[in-house]
CSV table of N, CA and C and ligand atoms in Angstrom, one decimal:
chain,number,residue,atom,x,y,z
A,26,MET,N,-11.7,40.7,-18.0
A,26,MET,CA,-10.4,40.0,-18.3
A,26,MET,C,-9.3,41.0,-18.1
A,27,ASN,N,-8.3,40.7,-17.3
A,27,ASN,CA,-7.2,41.6,-17.0
A,27,ASN,C,-6.2,41.7,-18.1
A,28,GLN,N,-5.4,42.8,-18.1
A,28,GLN,CA,-4.5,43.0,-19.2
A,28,GLN,C,-3.5,41.9,-19.5
A,29,MET,N,-3.1,41.2,-18.4
A,29,MET,CA,-2.1,40.2,-18.5
A,29,MET,C,-2.6,39.0,-19.4
A,30,ALA,N,-4.0,38.9,-19.4
A,30,ALA,CA,-4.5,37.7,-20.0
A,30,ALA,C,-4.7,37.8,-21.5
A,31,THR,N,-4.4,39.0,-22.1
A,31,THR,CA,-4.7,39.2,-23.5
A,31,THR,C,-3.4,39.4,-24.3
A,32,GLU,N,-3.5,39.1,-25.6
A,32,GLU,CA,-2.3,39.3,-26.6
A,32,GLU,C,-2.8,40.2,-27.7
A,33,ALA,N,-2.2,41.3,-27.9
A,33,ALA,CA,-2.7,42.4,-28.8
A,33,ALA,C,-2.9,41.8,-30.2
A,34,SER,N,-2.1,40.9,-30.7
A,34,SER,CA,-2.2,40.5,-32.1
A,34,SER,C,-3.0,39.3,-32.3
A,35,CYS,N,-3.6,38.8,-31.2
A,35,CYS,CA,-4.4,37.5,-31.3
A,35,CYS,C,-5.8,37.8,-31.7
A,36,ILE,N,-6.2,37.0,-32.8
A,36,ILE,CA,-7.5,37.2,-33.4
A,36,ILE,C,-8.7,36.9,-32.4
A,37,PHE,N,-8.5,35.9,-31.5
A,37,PHE,CA,-9.5,35.5,-30.6
A,37,PHE,C,-9.6,36.5,-29.4
A,38,CYS,N,-8.4,37.1,-29.0
A,38,CYS,CA,-8.4,38.1,-28.0
A,38,CYS,C,-9.2,39.3,-28.5
A,39,LYS,N,-9.0,39.6,-29.8
A,39,LYS,CA,-9.7,40.8,-30.4
A,39,LYS,C,-11.2,40.5,-30.5
A,40,ILE,N,-11.6,39.3,-30.8
A,40,ILE,CA,-13.0,38.9,-30.8
A,40,ILE,C,-13.6,39.1,-29.3
A,41,ILE,N,-12.9,38.6,-28.4
A,41,ILE,CA,-13.3,38.7,-27.0
A,41,ILE,C,-13.5,40.1,-26.5
A,42,LYS,N,-12.6,41.0,-27.0
A,42,LYS,CA,-12.6,42.4,-26.6
A,42,LYS,C,-13.5,43.2,-27.5
A,43,ASN,N,-14.2,42.5,-28.5
A,43,ASN,CA,-15.1,43.2,-29.4
A,43,ASN,C,-14.4,44.1,-30.4
A,44,GLU,N,-13.1,43.9,-30.6
A,44,GLU,CA,-12.4,44.8,-31.5
A,44,GLU,C,-12.6,44.3,-33.0
A,45,ILE,N,-13.0,43.0,-33.1
A,45,ILE,CA,-13.5,42.6,-34.4
A,45,ILE,C,-14.8,41.8,-34.1
A,46,PRO,N,-15.7,41.8,-35.1
A,46,PRO,CA,-17.0,41.2,-34.8
A,46,PRO,C,-17.1,39.7,-34.8
A,47,SER,N,-18.0,39.2,-34.1
A,47,SER,CA,-18.3,37.8,-34.1
A,47,SER,C,-19.8,37.5,-33.8
A,48,PHE,N,-20.2,36.3,-34.2
A,48,PHE,CA,-21.6,35.9,-33.9
A,48,PHE,C,-21.6,35.3,-32.5
A,49,LYS,N,-21.6,36.2,-31.4
A,49,LYS,CA,-21.5,35.7,-30.1
A,49,LYS,C,-22.7,34.9,-29.6
A,50,LEU,N,-22.4,33.9,-28.8
A,50,LEU,CA,-23.5,33.1,-28.2
A,50,LEU,C,-23.5,33.4,-26.7
A,51,ILE,N,-22.9,32.5,-25.9
A,51,ILE,CA,-22.8,32.7,-24.4
A,51,ILE,C,-21.5,33.4,-24.1
A,52,GLU,N,-21.6,34.4,-23.1
A,52,GLU,CA,-20.4,35.0,-22.6
A,52,GLU,C,-20.5,34.9,-21.0
A,53,THR,N,-19.5,34.5,-20.4
A,53,THR,CA,-19.4,34.5,-18.9
A,53,THR,C,-18.2,35.3,-18.5
A,54,GLU,N,-17.9,35.4,-17.2
A,54,GLU,CA,-16.8,36.1,-16.7
A,54,GLU,C,-15.5,35.5,-17.3
A,55,THR,N,-15.4,34.2,-17.6
A,55,THR,CA,-14.2,33.6,-18.0
A,55,THR,C,-14.2,32.9,-19.4
A,56,VAL,N,-15.4,33.0,-20.0
A,56,VAL,CA,-15.5,32.2,-21.3
A,56,VAL,C,-16.3,33.1,-22.3
A,57,TYR,N,-16.0,32.9,-23.6
A,57,TYR,CA,-16.7,33.6,-24.7
A,57,TYR,C,-16.9,32.5,-25.8
A,58,SER,N,-18.1,32.5,-26.3
A,58,SER,CA,-18.4,31.5,-27.4
A,58,SER,C,-19.1,32.2,-28.6
A,59,PHE,N,-18.8,31.6,-29.8
A,59,PHE,CA,-19.2,32.3,-31.0
A,59,PHE,C,-19.2,31.3,-32.1
A,60,LEU,N,-19.9,31.6,-33.2
A,60,LEU,CA,-19.9,30.7,-34.4
A,60,LEU,C,-18.6,30.7,-35.1
A,61,ASP,N,-18.2,29.5,-35.5
A,61,ASP,CA,-16.9,29.4,-36.3
A,61,ASP,C,-17.2,30.0,-37.7
A,62,ILE,N,-16.2,30.8,-38.2
A,62,ILE,CA,-16.4,31.5,-39.5
A,62,ILE,C,-16.2,30.5,-40.7
A,63,GLN,N,-15.6,29.4,-40.5
A,63,GLN,CA,-15.4,28.4,-41.5
A,63,GLN,C,-15.9,27.0,-41.0
A,64,PRO,N,-17.2,26.9,-40.8
A,64,PRO,CA,-17.8,25.7,-40.2
A,64,PRO,C,-17.7,24.5,-41.0
A,65,THR,N,-17.4,23.4,-40.3
A,65,THR,CA,-17.4,22.1,-41.0
A,65,THR,C,-18.9,21.6,-41.2
A,66,THR,N,-19.8,22.2,-40.5
A,66,THR,CA,-21.2,21.9,-40.6
A,66,THR,C,-22.0,23.0,-39.9
A,67,THR,N,-23.3,23.1,-40.2
A,67,THR,CA,-24.1,24.1,-39.6
A,67,THR,C,-24.1,24.0,-38.1
A,68,GLY,N,-23.8,25.1,-37.4
A,68,GLY,CA,-23.8,25.1,-35.9
A,68,GLY,C,-22.4,24.9,-35.3
A,69,HIS,N,-21.4,24.6,-36.1
A,69,HIS,CA,-20.0,24.5,-35.6
A,69,HIS,C,-19.7,25.8,-34.9
A,70,LEU,N,-19.3,25.7,-33.7
A,70,LEU,CA,-19.0,26.9,-32.9
A,70,LEU,C,-17.8,26.7,-32.0
A,71,LEU,N,-17.3,27.8,-31.4
A,71,LEU,CA,-16.1,27.8,-30.6
A,71,LEU,C,-16.4,28.3,-29.2
A,72,VAL,N,-15.8,27.7,-28.2
A,72,VAL,CA,-15.9,28.2,-26.8
A,72,VAL,C,-14.4,28.4,-26.4
A,73,VAL,N,-14.1,29.7,-26.0
A,73,VAL,CA,-12.7,30.0,-25.7
A,73,VAL,C,-12.6,30.7,-24.3
A,74,PRO,N,-11.5,30.3,-23.6
A,74,PRO,CA,-11.3,31.0,-22.3
A,74,PRO,C,-10.9,32.5,-22.6
A,75,LYS,N,-11.3,33.4,-21.7
A,75,LYS,CA,-10.9,34.8,-21.8
A,75,LYS,C,-9.5,35.0,-21.2
A,76,TYR,N,-8.6,34.2,-21.6
A,76,TYR,CA,-7.2,34.2,-21.2
A,76,TYR,C,-6.4,33.8,-22.3
A,77,HIS,N,-5.4,34.6,-22.7
A,77,HIS,CA,-4.6,34.2,-23.9
A,77,HIS,C,-3.6,33.2,-23.5
A,78,GLY,N,-3.7,32.0,-24.1
A,78,GLY,CA,-2.7,31.0,-24.0
A,78,GLY,C,-2.8,30.1,-25.2
A,79,ALA,N,-1.7,29.6,-25.7
A,79,ALA,CA,-1.8,28.9,-27.0
A,79,ALA,C,-2.3,27.5,-26.7
A,80,LYS,N,-1.9,26.8,-25.7
A,80,LYS,CA,-2.2,25.4,-25.4
A,80,LYS,C,-2.9,25.2,-24.1
A,81,LEU,N,-3.6,24.1,-24.0
A,81,LEU,CA,-4.5,23.9,-22.8
A,81,LEU,C,-3.7,24.1,-21.5
A,82,HIS,N,-2.4,23.6,-21.5
A,82,HIS,CA,-1.6,23.6,-20.2
A,82,HIS,C,-1.2,25.0,-19.9
A,83,ASN,N,-1.4,26.0,-20.8
A,83,ASN,CA,-1.1,27.4,-20.5
A,83,ASN,C,-2.2,28.1,-19.8
A,84,ILE,N,-3.4,27.5,-19.7
A,84,ILE,CA,-4.6,28.2,-19.2
A,84,ILE,C,-4.8,27.9,-17.7
A,85,PRO,N,-4.9,28.9,-16.9
A,85,PRO,CA,-5.2,28.7,-15.4
A,85,PRO,C,-6.6,28.0,-15.3
A,86,ASP,N,-6.7,27.1,-14.3
A,86,ASP,CA,-7.9,26.4,-14.0
A,86,ASP,C,-9.1,27.3,-13.9
A,87,ALA,N,-8.9,28.5,-13.3
A,87,ALA,CA,-10.1,29.4,-13.1
A,87,ALA,C,-10.7,29.7,-14.5
A,88,TYR,N,-10.0,29.8,-15.5
A,88,TYR,CA,-10.5,30.1,-16.8
A,88,TYR,C,-11.0,28.9,-17.6
A,89,LEU,N,-10.9,27.8,-17.0
A,89,LEU,CA,-11.5,26.6,-17.7
A,89,LEU,C,-12.8,26.1,-17.0
A,90,LYS,N,-13.2,26.7,-15.9
A,90,LYS,CA,-14.3,26.1,-15.1
A,90,LYS,C,-15.6,26.2,-15.9
A,91,ASP,N,-15.8,27.2,-16.7
A,91,ASP,CA,-17.1,27.4,-17.4
A,91,ASP,C,-17.1,26.7,-18.8
A,92,ILE,N,-16.0,26.2,-19.2
A,92,ILE,CA,-15.9,25.7,-20.6
A,92,ILE,C,-16.9,24.5,-20.8
A,93,LEU,N,-16.9,23.5,-20.0
A,93,LEU,CA,-17.8,22.4,-20.3
A,93,LEU,C,-19.3,22.7,-20.0
A,94,PRO,N,-19.6,23.4,-18.9
A,94,PRO,CA,-21.0,23.8,-18.7
A,94,PRO,C,-21.5,24.7,-19.9
A,95,VAL,N,-20.7,25.6,-20.4
A,95,VAL,CA,-21.2,26.4,-21.6
A,95,VAL,C,-21.3,25.5,-22.8
A,96,THR,N,-20.4,24.7,-23.0
A,96,THR,CA,-20.4,23.8,-24.2
A,96,THR,C,-21.7,22.9,-24.1
A,97,LYS,N,-22.0,22.4,-22.9
A,97,LYS,CA,-23.1,21.6,-22.7
A,97,LYS,C,-24.4,22.3,-23.0
A,98,LYS,N,-24.5,23.6,-22.5
A,98,LYS,CA,-25.7,24.4,-22.8
A,98,LYS,C,-25.9,24.6,-24.3
A,99,LEU,N,-24.7,24.9,-25.0
A,99,LEU,CA,-24.8,25.1,-26.4
A,99,LEU,C,-25.2,23.9,-27.2
A,100,ALA,N,-24.8,22.7,-26.7
A,100,ALA,CA,-25.2,21.5,-27.4
A,100,ALA,C,-26.7,21.3,-27.2
A,101,ARG,N,-27.2,21.6,-26.1
A,101,ARG,CA,-28.7,21.5,-25.9
A,101,ARG,C,-29.4,22.5,-26.8
A,102,THR,N,-28.8,23.7,-26.9
A,102,THR,CA,-29.4,24.8,-27.7
A,102,THR,C,-29.5,24.4,-29.1
A,103,LEU,N,-28.4,23.7,-29.6
A,103,LEU,CA,-28.4,23.2,-31.0
A,103,LEU,C,-29.3,22.1,-31.2
A,104,GLY,N,-30.0,21.6,-30.2
A,104,GLY,CA,-30.9,20.5,-30.3
A,104,GLY,C,-30.2,19.1,-30.4
A,105,LEU,N,-28.9,19.1,-29.9
A,105,LEU,CA,-28.1,17.9,-30.0
A,105,LEU,C,-28.2,17.0,-28.8
A,106,ASP,N,-29.1,17.4,-27.9
A,106,ASP,CA,-29.3,16.6,-26.6
A,106,ASP,C,-30.2,15.4,-26.9
A,107,VAL,N,-29.7,14.5,-27.7
A,107,VAL,CA,-30.4,13.3,-28.1
A,107,VAL,C,-30.0,12.2,-27.1
A,108,ASP,N,-31.0,11.6,-26.3
A,108,ASP,CA,-30.7,10.6,-25.3
A,108,ASP,C,-30.7,9.2,-25.9
A,109,SER,N,-30.0,9.0,-26.9
A,109,SER,CA,-29.9,7.7,-27.6
A,109,SER,C,-28.6,7.6,-28.3
A,110,PRO,N,-28.0,6.5,-28.4
A,110,PRO,CA,-26.8,6.3,-29.2
A,110,PRO,C,-27.0,6.6,-30.7
A,111,GLN,N,-28.2,6.5,-31.1
A,111,GLN,CA,-28.6,6.7,-32.5
A,111,GLN,C,-29.0,8.2,-32.7
A,112,GLY,N,-29.1,8.7,-33.9
A,112,GLY,CA,-29.5,10.0,-34.2
A,112,GLY,C,-28.4,11.0,-34.1
A,113,ASP,N,-28.7,12.3,-34.1
A,113,ASP,CA,-27.6,13.3,-34.2
A,113,ASP,C,-26.7,13.2,-33.0
A,114,GLY,N,-25.4,13.5,-33.2
A,114,GLY,CA,-24.4,13.5,-32.2
A,114,GLY,C,-23.6,14.8,-32.3
A,115,TYR,N,-22.5,14.8,-31.6
A,115,TYR,CA,-21.6,16.0,-31.6
A,115,TYR,C,-20.2,15.6,-31.1
A,116,ASN,N,-19.2,16.3,-31.6
A,116,ASN,CA,-17.9,16.2,-31.1
A,116,ASN,C,-17.4,17.5,-30.4
A,117,VAL,N,-16.7,17.3,-29.3
A,117,VAL,CA,-16.0,18.5,-28.7
A,117,VAL,C,-14.5,18.2,-29.0
A,118,LEU,N,-13.9,19.2,-29.6
A,118,LEU,CA,-12.5,19.0,-30.1
A,118,LEU,C,-11.6,20.2,-29.7
A,119,GLN,N,-10.5,19.9,-29.2
A,119,GLN,CA,-9.5,21.0,-28.8
A,119,GLN,C,-8.1,20.6,-29.2
A,120,ASN,N,-7.6,21.3,-30.2
A,120,ASN,CA,-6.3,21.0,-30.8
A,120,ASN,C,-5.2,21.8,-30.2
A,121,ASN,N,-4.0,21.1,-30.0
A,121,ASN,CA,-2.9,21.8,-29.4
A,121,ASN,C,-1.6,21.6,-30.3
A,122,GLY,N,-1.2,22.6,-31.0
A,122,GLY,CA,0.0,22.5,-31.8
A,122,GLY,C,-0.3,22.3,-33.3
A,123,ARG,N,0.6,22.7,-34.2
A,123,ARG,CA,0.3,22.5,-35.6
A,123,ARG,C,0.1,21.1,-36.0
A,124,ILE,N,0.9,20.2,-35.4
A,124,ILE,CA,0.9,18.8,-35.8
A,124,ILE,C,-0.5,18.2,-35.4
A,125,ALA,N,-1.1,18.8,-34.4
A,125,ALA,CA,-2.5,18.4,-33.9
A,125,ALA,C,-3.6,19.3,-34.6
A,126,HIS,N,-3.2,19.9,-35.7
A,126,HIS,CA,-4.2,20.7,-36.5
A,126,HIS,C,-4.7,22.0,-35.8
A,127,GLN,N,-3.9,22.6,-34.9
A,127,GLN,CA,-4.2,23.9,-34.3
A,127,GLN,C,-3.7,25.0,-35.3
A,128,GLU,N,-4.6,25.9,-35.7
A,128,GLU,CA,-4.3,27.0,-36.5
A,128,GLU,C,-4.3,28.3,-35.7
A,129,VAL,N,-5.1,28.5,-34.8
A,129,VAL,CA,-5.2,29.7,-34.0
A,129,VAL,C,-4.6,29.5,-32.6
A,130,ASP,N,-3.6,30.2,-32.3
A,130,ASP,CA,-2.8,29.9,-31.0
A,130,ASP,C,-3.4,30.6,-29.8
A,131,HIS,N,-4.7,30.5,-29.7
A,131,HIS,CA,-5.5,30.8,-28.4
A,131,HIS,C,-6.4,29.7,-28.2
A,132,VAL,N,-6.3,29.0,-27.0
A,132,VAL,CA,-7.0,27.8,-26.8
A,132,VAL,C,-8.5,28.0,-27.1
A,133,HIS,N,-9.1,27.0,-27.8
A,133,HIS,CA,-10.5,27.0,-28.1
A,133,HIS,C,-11.0,25.6,-28.2
A,134,PHE,N,-12.2,25.4,-27.8
A,134,PHE,CA,-12.9,24.2,-27.9
A,134,PHE,C,-14.0,24.3,-29.0
A,135,HIS,N,-13.8,23.4,-30.0
A,135,HIS,CA,-14.8,23.3,-31.0
A,135,HIS,C,-16.0,22.5,-30.5
A,136,LEU,N,-17.2,22.9,-30.8
A,136,LEU,CA,-18.4,22.1,-30.6
A,136,LEU,C,-19.0,21.9,-32.0
A,137,ILE,N,-18.9,20.6,-32.5
A,137,ILE,CA,-19.2,20.3,-33.9
A,137,ILE,C,-20.3,19.3,-34.0
A,138,PRO,N,-21.5,19.7,-34.4
A,138,PRO,CA,-22.6,18.8,-34.6
A,138,PRO,C,-22.2,17.7,-35.6
A,139,LYS,N,-22.6,16.4,-35.3
A,139,LYS,CA,-22.3,15.3,-36.2
A,139,LYS,C,-23.6,14.7,-36.5
A,140,CYS,N,-24.2,15.0,-37.7
A,140,CYS,CA,-25.5,14.6,-38.1
A,140,CYS,C,-25.5,13.7,-39.3
A,141,ASP,N,-24.4,13.5,-39.9
A,141,ASP,CA,-24.3,12.6,-41.1
A,141,ASP,C,-22.8,12.2,-41.2
A,142,SER,N,-22.5,11.3,-42.1
A,142,SER,CA,-21.2,10.7,-42.2
A,142,SER,C,-20.2,11.7,-43.0
A,143,VAL,N,-20.7,12.7,-43.6
A,143,VAL,CA,-19.9,13.6,-44.5
A,143,VAL,C,-19.5,14.9,-43.8
A,144,THR,N,-20.5,15.6,-43.2
A,144,THR,CA,-20.2,16.9,-42.6
A,144,THR,C,-19.7,16.7,-41.2
A,145,GLY,N,-19.2,17.8,-40.6
A,145,GLY,CA,-18.7,17.8,-39.2
A,145,GLY,C,-17.3,17.2,-39.2
A,146,LEU,N,-16.9,16.7,-38.1
A,146,LEU,CA,-15.6,16.1,-37.8
A,146,LEU,C,-15.4,14.8,-38.5
A,147,GLY,N,-14.3,14.6,-39.2
A,147,GLY,CA,-13.8,13.3,-39.6
A,147,GLY,C,-12.6,12.9,-38.8
A,148,VAL,N,-12.6,11.7,-38.3
A,148,VAL,CA,-11.5,11.3,-37.4
A,148,VAL,C,-10.7,10.1,-37.9
A,149,GLY,N,-9.4,10.3,-37.8
A,149,GLY,CA,-8.5,9.2,-38.1
A,149,GLY,C,-8.1,8.6,-36.7
A,150,TRP,N,-8.1,7.3,-36.6
A,150,TRP,CA,-8.0,6.6,-35.2
A,150,TRP,C,-7.2,5.4,-35.3
A,151,PRO,N,-5.9,5.5,-35.4
A,151,PRO,CA,-5.0,4.4,-35.7
A,151,PRO,C,-4.8,3.5,-34.4
A,152,ALA,N,-5.9,2.9,-34.0
A,152,ALA,CA,-5.8,2.1,-32.7
A,152,ALA,C,-5.2,0.7,-33.0
A,153,LYS,N,-4.5,0.2,-32.1
A,153,LYS,CA,-4.0,-1.2,-32.2
A,153,LYS,C,-4.0,-1.8,-30.7
A,154,GLN,N,-4.2,-3.1,-30.7
A,154,GLN,CA,-4.2,-3.7,-29.3
A,154,GLN,C,-2.9,-3.5,-28.6
A,155,ALA,N,-2.9,-3.1,-27.3
A,155,ALA,CA,-1.7,-2.9,-26.6
A,155,ALA,C,-1.3,-4.2,-25.9
A,156,GLU,N,0.0,-4.3,-25.6
A,156,GLU,CA,0.6,-5.3,-24.7
A,156,GLU,C,0.3,-4.9,-23.2
A,157,MET,N,-0.2,-5.8,-22.4
A,157,MET,CA,-0.5,-5.4,-21.0
A,157,MET,C,0.7,-5.0,-20.3
A,158,LYS,N,1.9,-5.6,-20.6
A,158,LYS,CA,3.1,-5.2,-19.8
A,158,LYS,C,3.5,-3.8,-20.2
A,159,ASP,N,3.3,-3.4,-21.4
A,159,ASP,CA,3.6,-2.0,-21.8
A,159,ASP,C,2.7,-1.0,-21.2
A,160,LEU,N,1.4,-1.3,-21.1
A,160,LEU,CA,0.5,-0.5,-20.4
A,160,LEU,C,0.8,-0.4,-18.9
A,161,ALA,N,1.2,-1.5,-18.3
A,161,ALA,CA,1.5,-1.5,-16.9
A,161,ALA,C,2.8,-0.6,-16.6
A,162,ALA,N,3.8,-0.7,-17.5
A,162,ALA,CA,5.0,0.1,-17.3
A,162,ALA,C,4.7,1.6,-17.5
A,163,LEU,N,3.9,1.9,-18.5
A,163,LEU,CA,3.5,3.3,-18.7
A,163,LEU,C,2.7,3.8,-17.5
A,164,HIS,N,1.8,3.0,-17.1
A,164,HIS,CA,1.0,3.4,-15.9
A,164,HIS,C,1.8,3.7,-14.7
A,165,GLU,N,2.8,2.8,-14.4
A,165,GLU,CA,3.7,3.0,-13.3
A,165,GLU,C,4.4,4.3,-13.4
A,166,GLU,N,5.0,4.6,-14.6
A,166,GLU,CA,5.7,5.8,-14.8
A,166,GLU,C,4.9,7.0,-14.6
A,167,LEU,N,3.7,7.0,-15.2
A,167,LEU,CA,2.8,8.2,-15.1
A,167,LEU,C,2.4,8.5,-13.6
A,168,VAL,N,2.0,7.4,-12.9
A,168,VAL,CA,1.6,7.6,-11.6
A,168,VAL,C,2.7,8.2,-10.7
A,169,ARG,N,3.9,7.7,-11.0
A,169,ARG,CA,5.1,8.2,-10.3
A,169,ARG,C,5.3,9.7,-10.6
A,170,LYS,N,5.0,10.1,-11.8
A,170,LYS,CA,5.2,11.6,-12.2
A,170,LYS,C,4.1,12.5,-11.8
A,171,LEU,N,2.9,11.9,-11.5
A,171,LEU,CA,1.7,12.7,-11.2
A,171,LEU,C,1.9,13.8,-10.1
A,172,ASP,N,2.6,13.4,-9.1
A,172,ASP,CA,2.8,14.3,-7.9
A,172,ASP,C,3.7,15.5,-8.3
A,173,ASP,N,4.5,15.4,-9.4
A,173,ASP,CA,5.4,16.5,-9.7
A,173,ASP,C,4.6,17.6,-10.5
A,174,LYS,N,3.4,17.3,-11.0
A,174,LYS,CA,2.8,18.2,-11.9
A,174,LYS,C,1.7,19.1,-11.3
B,6,5GP,P1,-8.0,25.2,-35.0
B,6,5GP,O1,-7.6,24.5,-36.3
B,6,5GP,O2,-7.0,26.1,-34.5
B,6,5GP,O3,-8.4,24.2,-33.9
B,6,5GP,O4,-9.3,25.9,-35.3
B,6,5GP,C1,-9.4,27.3,-35.5
B,6,5GP,C2,-10.8,27.6,-35.9
B,6,5GP,O5,-11.0,29.0,-35.8
B,6,5GP,C3,-11.2,27.2,-37.4
B,6,5GP,O6,-12.3,26.4,-37.4
B,6,5GP,C4,-11.5,28.6,-38.0
B,6,5GP,O7,-12.5,28.5,-39.0
B,6,5GP,C5,-11.8,29.5,-36.8
B,6,5GP,N1,-11.5,30.9,-37.0
B,6,5GP,C6,-10.3,31.4,-37.4
B,6,5GP,N2,-10.4,32.7,-37.5
B,6,5GP,C7,-11.7,33.1,-37.1
B,6,5GP,C8,-12.3,34.3,-37.0
B,6,5GP,O8,-11.8,35.4,-37.3
B,6,5GP,N3,-13.6,34.3,-36.6
B,6,5GP,C9,-14.3,33.1,-36.3
B,6,5GP,N4,-15.5,33.2,-35.9
B,6,5GP,N5,-13.6,31.9,-36.4
B,6,5GP,C10,-12.4,31.9,-36.8
B,7,ZN,ZN1,-5.6,35.4,-27.5
């Protein structure tokens, strides 16, 4: 990890640089993973890019390429590779901003086993049926903007 990619005061940068201890799992050139210190359930872990940035849009693509392969391997390692809709499951969660429940301002992906209705991630999901004309207008606007990003 080059100097530009780290932030001296960041707790996850310190973990990546081994300045403070962690229960490390997989490390690649661009990614570091370790057990969460305040797990919502056994096996709750974090996968972080070795690049300091607070939110997902701050991270260069090169530092994101290993995130899902590493997360997938860890899900298998935790025995969560159940090929059925029933049985143990898992959530992959990545929060951006205080209002979205982010506490550590270095991008991180939670891998959270979901083995019962109490432990692991609880989700609020205020879904409501959309009007097709509203979806169509939003779609048109976003497609127009896509080329600018
Ligand atoms: P957030 O709410 O920002 O998405 O999640 C931050 C996560 O980082 C929390 O689940 C919290 O337990 C974890 N965490 C915070 N500080 C440390 C630490 O020093 N070591 C480890 N292993 N996890 C941490
Ligand atoms: Zn950092």
